[in-house]
CSV table of C-alpha atoms and ligand atoms in Angstrom, one decimal:
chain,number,residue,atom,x,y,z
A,35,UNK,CA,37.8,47.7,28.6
A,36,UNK,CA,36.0,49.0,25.7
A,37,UNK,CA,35.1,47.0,22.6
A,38,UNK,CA,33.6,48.3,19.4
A,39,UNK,CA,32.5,45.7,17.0
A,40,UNK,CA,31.4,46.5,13.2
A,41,UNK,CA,30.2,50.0,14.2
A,42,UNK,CA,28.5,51.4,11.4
A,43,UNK,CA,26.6,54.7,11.0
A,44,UNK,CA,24.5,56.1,8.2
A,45,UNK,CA,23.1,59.1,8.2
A,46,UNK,CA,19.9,60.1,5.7
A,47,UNK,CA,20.6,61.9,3.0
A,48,UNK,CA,19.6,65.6,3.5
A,49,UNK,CA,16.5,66.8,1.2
A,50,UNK,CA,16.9,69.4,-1.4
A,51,UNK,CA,20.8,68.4,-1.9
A,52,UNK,CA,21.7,67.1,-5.3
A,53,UNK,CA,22.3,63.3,-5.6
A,54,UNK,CA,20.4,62.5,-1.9
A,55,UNK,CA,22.1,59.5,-0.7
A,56,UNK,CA,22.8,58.0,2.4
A,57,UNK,CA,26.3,59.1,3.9
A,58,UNK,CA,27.4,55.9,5.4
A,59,UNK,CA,30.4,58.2,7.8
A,60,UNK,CA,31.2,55.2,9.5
A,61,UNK,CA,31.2,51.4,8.4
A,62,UNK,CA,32.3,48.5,10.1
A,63,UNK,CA,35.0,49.6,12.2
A,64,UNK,CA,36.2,47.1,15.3
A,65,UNK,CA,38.8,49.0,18.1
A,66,UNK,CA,39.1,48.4,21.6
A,67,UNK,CA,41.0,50.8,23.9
A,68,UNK,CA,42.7,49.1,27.5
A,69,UNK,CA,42.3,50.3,30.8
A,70,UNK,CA,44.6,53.4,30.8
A,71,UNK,CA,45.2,53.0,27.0
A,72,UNK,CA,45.2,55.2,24.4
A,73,UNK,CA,44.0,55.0,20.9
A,74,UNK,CA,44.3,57.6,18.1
A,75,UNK,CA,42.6,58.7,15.2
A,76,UNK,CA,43.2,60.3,12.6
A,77,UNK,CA,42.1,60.7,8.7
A,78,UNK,CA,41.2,64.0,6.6
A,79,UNK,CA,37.7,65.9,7.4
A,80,UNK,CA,34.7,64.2,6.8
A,81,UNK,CA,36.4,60.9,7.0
A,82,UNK,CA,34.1,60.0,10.4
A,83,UNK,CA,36.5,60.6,13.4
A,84,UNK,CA,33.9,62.9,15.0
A,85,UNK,CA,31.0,61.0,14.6
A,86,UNK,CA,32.7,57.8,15.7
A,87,UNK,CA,33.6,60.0,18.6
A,88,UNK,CA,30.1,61.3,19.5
A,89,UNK,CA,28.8,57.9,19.2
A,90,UNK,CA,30.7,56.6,21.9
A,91,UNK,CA,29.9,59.5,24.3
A,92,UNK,CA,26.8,58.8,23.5
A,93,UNK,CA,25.8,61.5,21.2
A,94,UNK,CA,24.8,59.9,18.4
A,95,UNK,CA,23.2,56.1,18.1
A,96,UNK,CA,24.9,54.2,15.9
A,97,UNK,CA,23.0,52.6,12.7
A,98,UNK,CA,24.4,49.0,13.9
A,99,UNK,CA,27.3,47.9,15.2
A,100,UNK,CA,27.7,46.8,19.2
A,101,UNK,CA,29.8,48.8,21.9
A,102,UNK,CA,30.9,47.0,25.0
A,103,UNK,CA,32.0,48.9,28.0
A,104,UNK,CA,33.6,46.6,30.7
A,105,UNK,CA,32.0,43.9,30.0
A,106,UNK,CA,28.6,45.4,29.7
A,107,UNK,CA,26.7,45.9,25.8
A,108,UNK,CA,25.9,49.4,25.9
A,109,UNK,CA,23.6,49.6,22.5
A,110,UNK,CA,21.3,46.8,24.0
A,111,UNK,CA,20.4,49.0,27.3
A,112,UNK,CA,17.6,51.0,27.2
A,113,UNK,CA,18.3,55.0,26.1
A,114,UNK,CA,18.1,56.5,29.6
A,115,UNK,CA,20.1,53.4,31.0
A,116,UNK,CA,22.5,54.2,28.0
A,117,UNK,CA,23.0,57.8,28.8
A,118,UNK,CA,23.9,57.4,32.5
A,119,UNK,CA,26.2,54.8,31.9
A,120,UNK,CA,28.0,56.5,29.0
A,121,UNK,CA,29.3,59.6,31.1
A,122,UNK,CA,32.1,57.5,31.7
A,123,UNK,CA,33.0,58.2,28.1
A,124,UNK,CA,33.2,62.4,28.3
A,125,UNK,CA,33.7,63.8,25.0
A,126,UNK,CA,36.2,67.0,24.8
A,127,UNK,CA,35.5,68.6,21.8
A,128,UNK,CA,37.4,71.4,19.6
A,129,UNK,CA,36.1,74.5,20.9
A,130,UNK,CA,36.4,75.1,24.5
A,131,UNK,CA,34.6,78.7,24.2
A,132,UNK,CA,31.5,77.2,22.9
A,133,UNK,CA,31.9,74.1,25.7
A,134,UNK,CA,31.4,76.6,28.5
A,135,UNK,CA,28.7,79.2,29.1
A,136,UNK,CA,29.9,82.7,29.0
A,137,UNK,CA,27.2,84.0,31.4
A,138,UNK,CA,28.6,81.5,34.3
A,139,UNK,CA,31.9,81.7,36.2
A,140,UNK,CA,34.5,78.9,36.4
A,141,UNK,CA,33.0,78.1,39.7
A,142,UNK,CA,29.3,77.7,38.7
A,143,UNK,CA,30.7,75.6,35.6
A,144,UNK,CA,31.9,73.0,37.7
A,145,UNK,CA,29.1,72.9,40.5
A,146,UNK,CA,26.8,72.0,38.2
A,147,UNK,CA,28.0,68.7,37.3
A,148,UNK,CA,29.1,68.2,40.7
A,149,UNK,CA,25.5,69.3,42.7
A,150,UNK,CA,23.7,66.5,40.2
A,151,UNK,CA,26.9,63.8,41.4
A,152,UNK,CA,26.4,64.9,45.1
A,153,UNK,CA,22.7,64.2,45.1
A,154,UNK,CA,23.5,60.9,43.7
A,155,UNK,CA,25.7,59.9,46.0
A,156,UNK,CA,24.0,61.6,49.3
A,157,UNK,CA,27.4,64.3,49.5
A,158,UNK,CA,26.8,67.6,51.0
A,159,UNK,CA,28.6,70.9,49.9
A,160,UNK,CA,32.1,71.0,51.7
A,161,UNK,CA,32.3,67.6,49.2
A,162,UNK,CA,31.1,69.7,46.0
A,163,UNK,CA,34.2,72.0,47.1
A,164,UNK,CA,36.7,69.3,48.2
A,165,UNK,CA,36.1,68.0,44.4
A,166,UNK,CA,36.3,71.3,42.7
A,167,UNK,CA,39.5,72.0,44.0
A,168,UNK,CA,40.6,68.2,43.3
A,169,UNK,CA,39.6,68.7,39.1
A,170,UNK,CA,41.2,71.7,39.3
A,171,UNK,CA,44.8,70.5,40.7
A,172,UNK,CA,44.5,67.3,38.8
A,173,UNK,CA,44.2,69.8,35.6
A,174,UNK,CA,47.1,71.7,36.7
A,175,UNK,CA,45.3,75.1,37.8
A,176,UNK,CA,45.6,76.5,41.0
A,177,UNK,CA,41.2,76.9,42.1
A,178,UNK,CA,41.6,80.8,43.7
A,179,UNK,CA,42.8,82.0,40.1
A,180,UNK,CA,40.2,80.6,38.3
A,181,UNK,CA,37.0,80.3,40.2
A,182,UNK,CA,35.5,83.5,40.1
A,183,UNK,CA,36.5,84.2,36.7
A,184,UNK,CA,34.3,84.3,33.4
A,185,UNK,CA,35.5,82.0,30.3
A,186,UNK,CA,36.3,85.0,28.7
A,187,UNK,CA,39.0,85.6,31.1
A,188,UNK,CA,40.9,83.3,30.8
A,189,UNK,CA,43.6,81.6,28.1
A,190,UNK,CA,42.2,79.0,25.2
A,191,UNK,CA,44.7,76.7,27.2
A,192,UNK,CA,42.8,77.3,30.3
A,193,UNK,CA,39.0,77.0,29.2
A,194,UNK,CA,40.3,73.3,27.7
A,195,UNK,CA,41.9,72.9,31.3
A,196,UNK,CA,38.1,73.9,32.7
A,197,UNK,CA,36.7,71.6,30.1
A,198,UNK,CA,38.7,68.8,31.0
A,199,UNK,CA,38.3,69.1,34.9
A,200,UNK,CA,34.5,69.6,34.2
A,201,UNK,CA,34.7,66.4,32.3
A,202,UNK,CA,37.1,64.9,35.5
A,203,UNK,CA,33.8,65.6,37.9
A,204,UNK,CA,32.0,62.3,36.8
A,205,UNK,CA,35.1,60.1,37.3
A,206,UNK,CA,35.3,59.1,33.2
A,207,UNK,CA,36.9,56.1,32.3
A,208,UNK,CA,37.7,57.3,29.1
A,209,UNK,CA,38.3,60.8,27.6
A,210,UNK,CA,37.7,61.4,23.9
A,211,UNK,CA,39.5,64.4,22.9
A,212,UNK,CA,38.6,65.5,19.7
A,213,UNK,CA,40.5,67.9,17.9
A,214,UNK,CA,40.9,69.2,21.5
A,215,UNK,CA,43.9,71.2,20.8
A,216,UNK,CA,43.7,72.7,17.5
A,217,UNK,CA,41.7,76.0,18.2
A,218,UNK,CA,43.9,76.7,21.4
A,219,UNK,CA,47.0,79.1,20.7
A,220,UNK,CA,50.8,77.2,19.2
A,221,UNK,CA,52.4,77.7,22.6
A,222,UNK,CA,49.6,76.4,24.4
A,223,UNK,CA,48.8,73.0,22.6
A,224,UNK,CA,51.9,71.1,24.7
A,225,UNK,CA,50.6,71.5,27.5
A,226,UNK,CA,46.9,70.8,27.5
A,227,UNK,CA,48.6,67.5,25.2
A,228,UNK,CA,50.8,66.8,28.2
A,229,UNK,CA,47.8,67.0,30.2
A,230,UNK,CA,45.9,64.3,28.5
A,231,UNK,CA,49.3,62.1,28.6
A,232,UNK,CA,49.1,62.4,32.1
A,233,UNK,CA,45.7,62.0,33.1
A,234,UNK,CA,46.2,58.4,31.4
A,235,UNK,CA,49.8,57.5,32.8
A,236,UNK,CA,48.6,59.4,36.6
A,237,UNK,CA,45.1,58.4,36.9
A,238,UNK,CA,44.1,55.0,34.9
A,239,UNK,CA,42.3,57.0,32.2
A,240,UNK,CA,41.9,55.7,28.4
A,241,UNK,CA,42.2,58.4,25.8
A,242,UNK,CA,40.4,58.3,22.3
A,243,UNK,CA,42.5,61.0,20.5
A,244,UNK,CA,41.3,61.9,17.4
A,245,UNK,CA,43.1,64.7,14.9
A,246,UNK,CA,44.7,65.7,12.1
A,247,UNK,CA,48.0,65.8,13.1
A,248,UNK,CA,50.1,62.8,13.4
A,249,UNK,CA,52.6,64.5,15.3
A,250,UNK,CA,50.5,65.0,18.3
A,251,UNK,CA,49.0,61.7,17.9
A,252,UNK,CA,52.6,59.9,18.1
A,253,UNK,CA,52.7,62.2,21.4
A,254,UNK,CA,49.9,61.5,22.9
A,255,UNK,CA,49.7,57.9,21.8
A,256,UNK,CA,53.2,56.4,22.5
A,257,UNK,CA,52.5,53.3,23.2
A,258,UNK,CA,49.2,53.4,21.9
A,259,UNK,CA,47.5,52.2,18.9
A,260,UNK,CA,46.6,54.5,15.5
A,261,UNK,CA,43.7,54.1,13.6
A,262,UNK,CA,43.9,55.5,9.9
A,263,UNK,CA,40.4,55.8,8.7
A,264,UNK,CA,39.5,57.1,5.2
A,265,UNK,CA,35.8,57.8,4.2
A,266,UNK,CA,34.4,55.8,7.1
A,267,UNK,CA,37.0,52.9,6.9
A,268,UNK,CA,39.8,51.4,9.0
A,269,UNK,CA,42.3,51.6,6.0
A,270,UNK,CA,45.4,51.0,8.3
A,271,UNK,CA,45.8,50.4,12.3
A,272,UNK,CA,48.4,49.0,14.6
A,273,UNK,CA,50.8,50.3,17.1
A,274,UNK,CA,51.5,54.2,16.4
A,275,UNK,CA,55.0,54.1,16.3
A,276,UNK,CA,55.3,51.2,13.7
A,277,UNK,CA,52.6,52.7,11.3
A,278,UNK,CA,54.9,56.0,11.1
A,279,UNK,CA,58.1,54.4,10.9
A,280,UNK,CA,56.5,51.6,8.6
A,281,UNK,CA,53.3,52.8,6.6
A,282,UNK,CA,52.1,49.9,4.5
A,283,UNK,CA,48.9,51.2,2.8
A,284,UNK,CA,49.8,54.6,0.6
A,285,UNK,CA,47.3,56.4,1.7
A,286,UNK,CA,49.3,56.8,5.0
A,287,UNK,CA,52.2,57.0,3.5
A,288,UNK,CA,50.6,60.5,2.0
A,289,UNK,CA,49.1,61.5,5.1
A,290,UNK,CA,52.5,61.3,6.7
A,291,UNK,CA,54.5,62.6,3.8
A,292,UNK,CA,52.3,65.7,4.3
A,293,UNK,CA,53.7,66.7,8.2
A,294,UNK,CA,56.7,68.8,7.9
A,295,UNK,CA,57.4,68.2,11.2
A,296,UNK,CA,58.1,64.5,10.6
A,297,UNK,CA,59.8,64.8,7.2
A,298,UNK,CA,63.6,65.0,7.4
A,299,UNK,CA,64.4,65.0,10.5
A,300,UNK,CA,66.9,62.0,10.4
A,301,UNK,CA,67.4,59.4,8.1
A,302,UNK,CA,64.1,58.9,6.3
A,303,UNK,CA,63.7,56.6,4.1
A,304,UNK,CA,64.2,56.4,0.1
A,305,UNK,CA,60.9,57.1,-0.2
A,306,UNK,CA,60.0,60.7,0.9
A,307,UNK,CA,57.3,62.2,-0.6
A,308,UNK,CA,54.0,60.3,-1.3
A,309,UNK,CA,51.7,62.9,-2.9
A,310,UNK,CA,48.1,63.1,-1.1
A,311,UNK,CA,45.3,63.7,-4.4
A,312,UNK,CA,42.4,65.7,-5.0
A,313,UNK,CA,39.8,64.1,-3.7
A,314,UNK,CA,36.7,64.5,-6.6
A,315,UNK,CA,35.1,61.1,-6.7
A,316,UNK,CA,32.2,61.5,-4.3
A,317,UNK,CA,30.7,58.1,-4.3
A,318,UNK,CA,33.1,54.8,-4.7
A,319,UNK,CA,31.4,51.4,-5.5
A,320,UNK,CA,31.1,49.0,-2.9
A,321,UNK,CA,33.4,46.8,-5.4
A,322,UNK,CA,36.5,48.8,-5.8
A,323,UNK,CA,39.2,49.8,-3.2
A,324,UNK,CA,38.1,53.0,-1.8
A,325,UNK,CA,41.2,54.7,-2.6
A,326,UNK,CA,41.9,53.5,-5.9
A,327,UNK,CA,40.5,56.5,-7.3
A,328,UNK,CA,43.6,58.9,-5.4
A,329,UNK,CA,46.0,56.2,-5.7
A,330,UNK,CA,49.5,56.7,-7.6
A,331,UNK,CA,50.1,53.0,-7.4
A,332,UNK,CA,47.1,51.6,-8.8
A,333,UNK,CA,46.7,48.5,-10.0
A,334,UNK,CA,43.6,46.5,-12.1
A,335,UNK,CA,43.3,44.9,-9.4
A,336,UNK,CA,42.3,47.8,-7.0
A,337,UNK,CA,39.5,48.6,-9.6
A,338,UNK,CA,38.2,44.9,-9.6
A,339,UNK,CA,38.0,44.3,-5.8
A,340,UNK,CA,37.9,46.0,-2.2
A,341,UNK,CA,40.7,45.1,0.1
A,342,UNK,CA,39.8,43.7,3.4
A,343,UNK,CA,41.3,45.0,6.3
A,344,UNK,CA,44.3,42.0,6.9
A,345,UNK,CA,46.4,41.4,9.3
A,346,UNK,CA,46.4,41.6,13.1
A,347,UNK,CA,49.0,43.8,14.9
A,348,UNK,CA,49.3,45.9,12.2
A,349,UNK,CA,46.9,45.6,10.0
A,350,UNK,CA,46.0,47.2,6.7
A,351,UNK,CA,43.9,47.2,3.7
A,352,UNK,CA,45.9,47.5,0.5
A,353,UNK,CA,46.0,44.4,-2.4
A,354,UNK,CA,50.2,45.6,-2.8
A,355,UNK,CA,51.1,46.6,0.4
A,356,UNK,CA,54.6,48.0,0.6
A,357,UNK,CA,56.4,49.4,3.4
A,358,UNK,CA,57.2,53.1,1.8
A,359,UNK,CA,59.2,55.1,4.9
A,360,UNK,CA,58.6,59.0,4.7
A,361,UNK,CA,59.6,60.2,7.6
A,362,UNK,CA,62.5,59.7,10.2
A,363,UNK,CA,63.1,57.0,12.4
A,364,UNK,CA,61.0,57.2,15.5
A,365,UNK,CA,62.6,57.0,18.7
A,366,UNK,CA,61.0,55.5,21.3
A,367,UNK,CA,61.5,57.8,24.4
A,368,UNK,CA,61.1,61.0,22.1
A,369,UNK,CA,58.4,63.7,23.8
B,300,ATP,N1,24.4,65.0,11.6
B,300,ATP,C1,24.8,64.7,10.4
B,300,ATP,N2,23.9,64.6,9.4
B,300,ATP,C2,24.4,64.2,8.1
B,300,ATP,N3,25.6,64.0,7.8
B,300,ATP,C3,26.5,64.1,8.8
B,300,ATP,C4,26.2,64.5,10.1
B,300,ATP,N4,27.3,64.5,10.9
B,300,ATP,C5,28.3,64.1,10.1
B,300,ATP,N5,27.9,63.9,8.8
B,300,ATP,C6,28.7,63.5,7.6
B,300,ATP,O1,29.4,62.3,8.0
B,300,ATP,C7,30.7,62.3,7.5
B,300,ATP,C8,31.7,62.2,8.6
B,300,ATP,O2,31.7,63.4,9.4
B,300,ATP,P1,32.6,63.6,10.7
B,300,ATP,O3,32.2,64.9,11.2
B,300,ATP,O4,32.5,62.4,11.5
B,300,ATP,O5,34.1,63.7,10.0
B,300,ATP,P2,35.4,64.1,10.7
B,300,ATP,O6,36.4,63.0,10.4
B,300,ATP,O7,35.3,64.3,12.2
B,300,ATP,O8,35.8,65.4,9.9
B,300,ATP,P3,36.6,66.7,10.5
B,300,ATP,O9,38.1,66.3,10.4
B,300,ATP,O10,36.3,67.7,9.5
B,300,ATP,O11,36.2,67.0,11.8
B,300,ATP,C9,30.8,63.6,6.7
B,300,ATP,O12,30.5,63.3,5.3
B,300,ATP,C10,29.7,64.5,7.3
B,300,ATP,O13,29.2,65.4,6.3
B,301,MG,MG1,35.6,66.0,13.3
């Protein structure tokens, strides 16, 4: 349903910093997510999940690059065009304090959208309220406990809830949810993950997940597809569970190696513990892998020539692939 083709984003270098180049955050990266699919990201900061995020929610233009939303090219539309038809991409972003103004009340958050949708579509107020309380079950709150409230009033797990419904007036296709759990309290995060599970499985929606955290990602994304980007690049991408369970390139063999919560837990492989290195070497020619420089298995090679992305379920880009496992065994109905 959507299909992004060589998307590529540079950004100019900012005056007055030392060594002003370009910051090419994203470059060349292909992913299509399915009706109801879901499709993960993840990668360390400044690697380019955001911006690939924002980008598709219409944020951000991209520098080149094409982005095809059921069966219509969205980068060739005029902006204004462009704009309206990207709300059906709502981006839900970190901080769900900052998302929602603290001056207005739960219930004036969600008219908003919804007066502007109702004008569209010739609706009249009992329909503004009909939808309000219909956001509001779908994002498991009850509307009388929430509507008069202020933001501040409520639970980090309940102004992502607001977010999300808020996001739910516009009838998305497809959520990005970008680090949408990690400011929100421990106990919280399962649920508001849970959520965005079900809003796919219940109600047809594709989910761009992009984090940090594997864990969440093999969650959120069973049955899905992971994309491991590193400065900008696909490095590694195919079905979530395989890359876990069978990592090929080793820079996702460190990023895995570094979740305590899937090291150990049953039979992991010989292979546990792939260290992640300091990261020092700003700018990498265009010539050599972009990891070489990190890389404990290193090879002349590596330093010679940059590995294209191979392969087509899972594919990877590493000139001596191996499978390393370092962490357990994934079971498939886990979560
Ligand atoms: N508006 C901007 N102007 C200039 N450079 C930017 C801008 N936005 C992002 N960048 C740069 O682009 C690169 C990718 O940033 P991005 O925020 O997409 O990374 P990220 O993977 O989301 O990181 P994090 O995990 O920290 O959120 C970084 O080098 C960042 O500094
Ligand atoms: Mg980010």
């Amino acid at each position: 349903m959507i299909e992004i083709k060589n998307l590529t984003k540079v950004f100019p270098a900012r005056k007055g910093l030392l060594g002003h180049d370009a910051i090419k955050a994203v470059a060349n990266v292909c992913f299509s997510i399915p009706e109801a699919g879901s499709v993960s990201f993840i990668g360390e900061s400044g690697s380019g999940k955001t911006t690939i995020g924002r980008i598709l929610a219409g944020l951000e233009t991209p520098s080149s690059g094409d982005i095809w939303i059921q069966g219509v090219n969205v980068t060739k539309m005029p902006q204004a065009e462009r704009r309206r038809f990207l709300r059906q991409v709502q981006l839900i972003q970190q901080d769900p304090y900052q998302a929602l103004n603290p001056a207005r009340t739960i219930e004036q958050a969600l008219g908003d959208p919804l007066k502007v949708i109702a004008r569209e579509r010739g609706q009249d107020s009992a329909w503004i309220q009909t939808r309000m309380h219909d956001v509001l079950h779908r994002v498991g709150i009850e509307p009388g406990s929430v509507l008069n409230k202020y933001p501040h009033m409520l639970s980090g797990g309940q102004r992502q809830r607001i977010v999300i419904a808020r996001a739910l007036t516009v009838d998305p296709k497809v959520l990005v949810a970008d680090e949408a759990v990690s400011m929100i309290d421990v106990s919280l995060r399962l649920g508001v993950l849970k959520l965005l599970k079900d809003l796919r499985e219940q109600f047809g929606i594709s989910l761009l997940f992009i984090t940090h955290d594997v864990a969440s990602a093999r969650y959120v994304g069973q049955n899905g597809q992971l994309f491991v980007i590193y400065k900008g690049m696909v490095i590694e991408s195919g079905p979530t569970d395989q890359i876990i369970d069978q990592p090929y390139h080793p820079y996702t063999q460190a990023l895995l190696s570094a979740v305590p919560v899937l090291k150990g837990l049953e039979n992991p492989g010989p292979d546990r513990f792939i260290p992640l290195r300091g990261d020092d070497q700003e700018l990498i020619p265009d010539t050599v892998c972009l990891y070489q420089p990190r890389c404990p298995f290193a090879q002349t090679k590596c330093r010679e020539e940059r590995p294209a992305l191979q392969g087509t379920e899972h594919a990877h880009a590493c000139h001596f692939p191996v499978v390393r496992r370092v962490v357990a065994t994934v079971r498939a109905n886990e979560g």
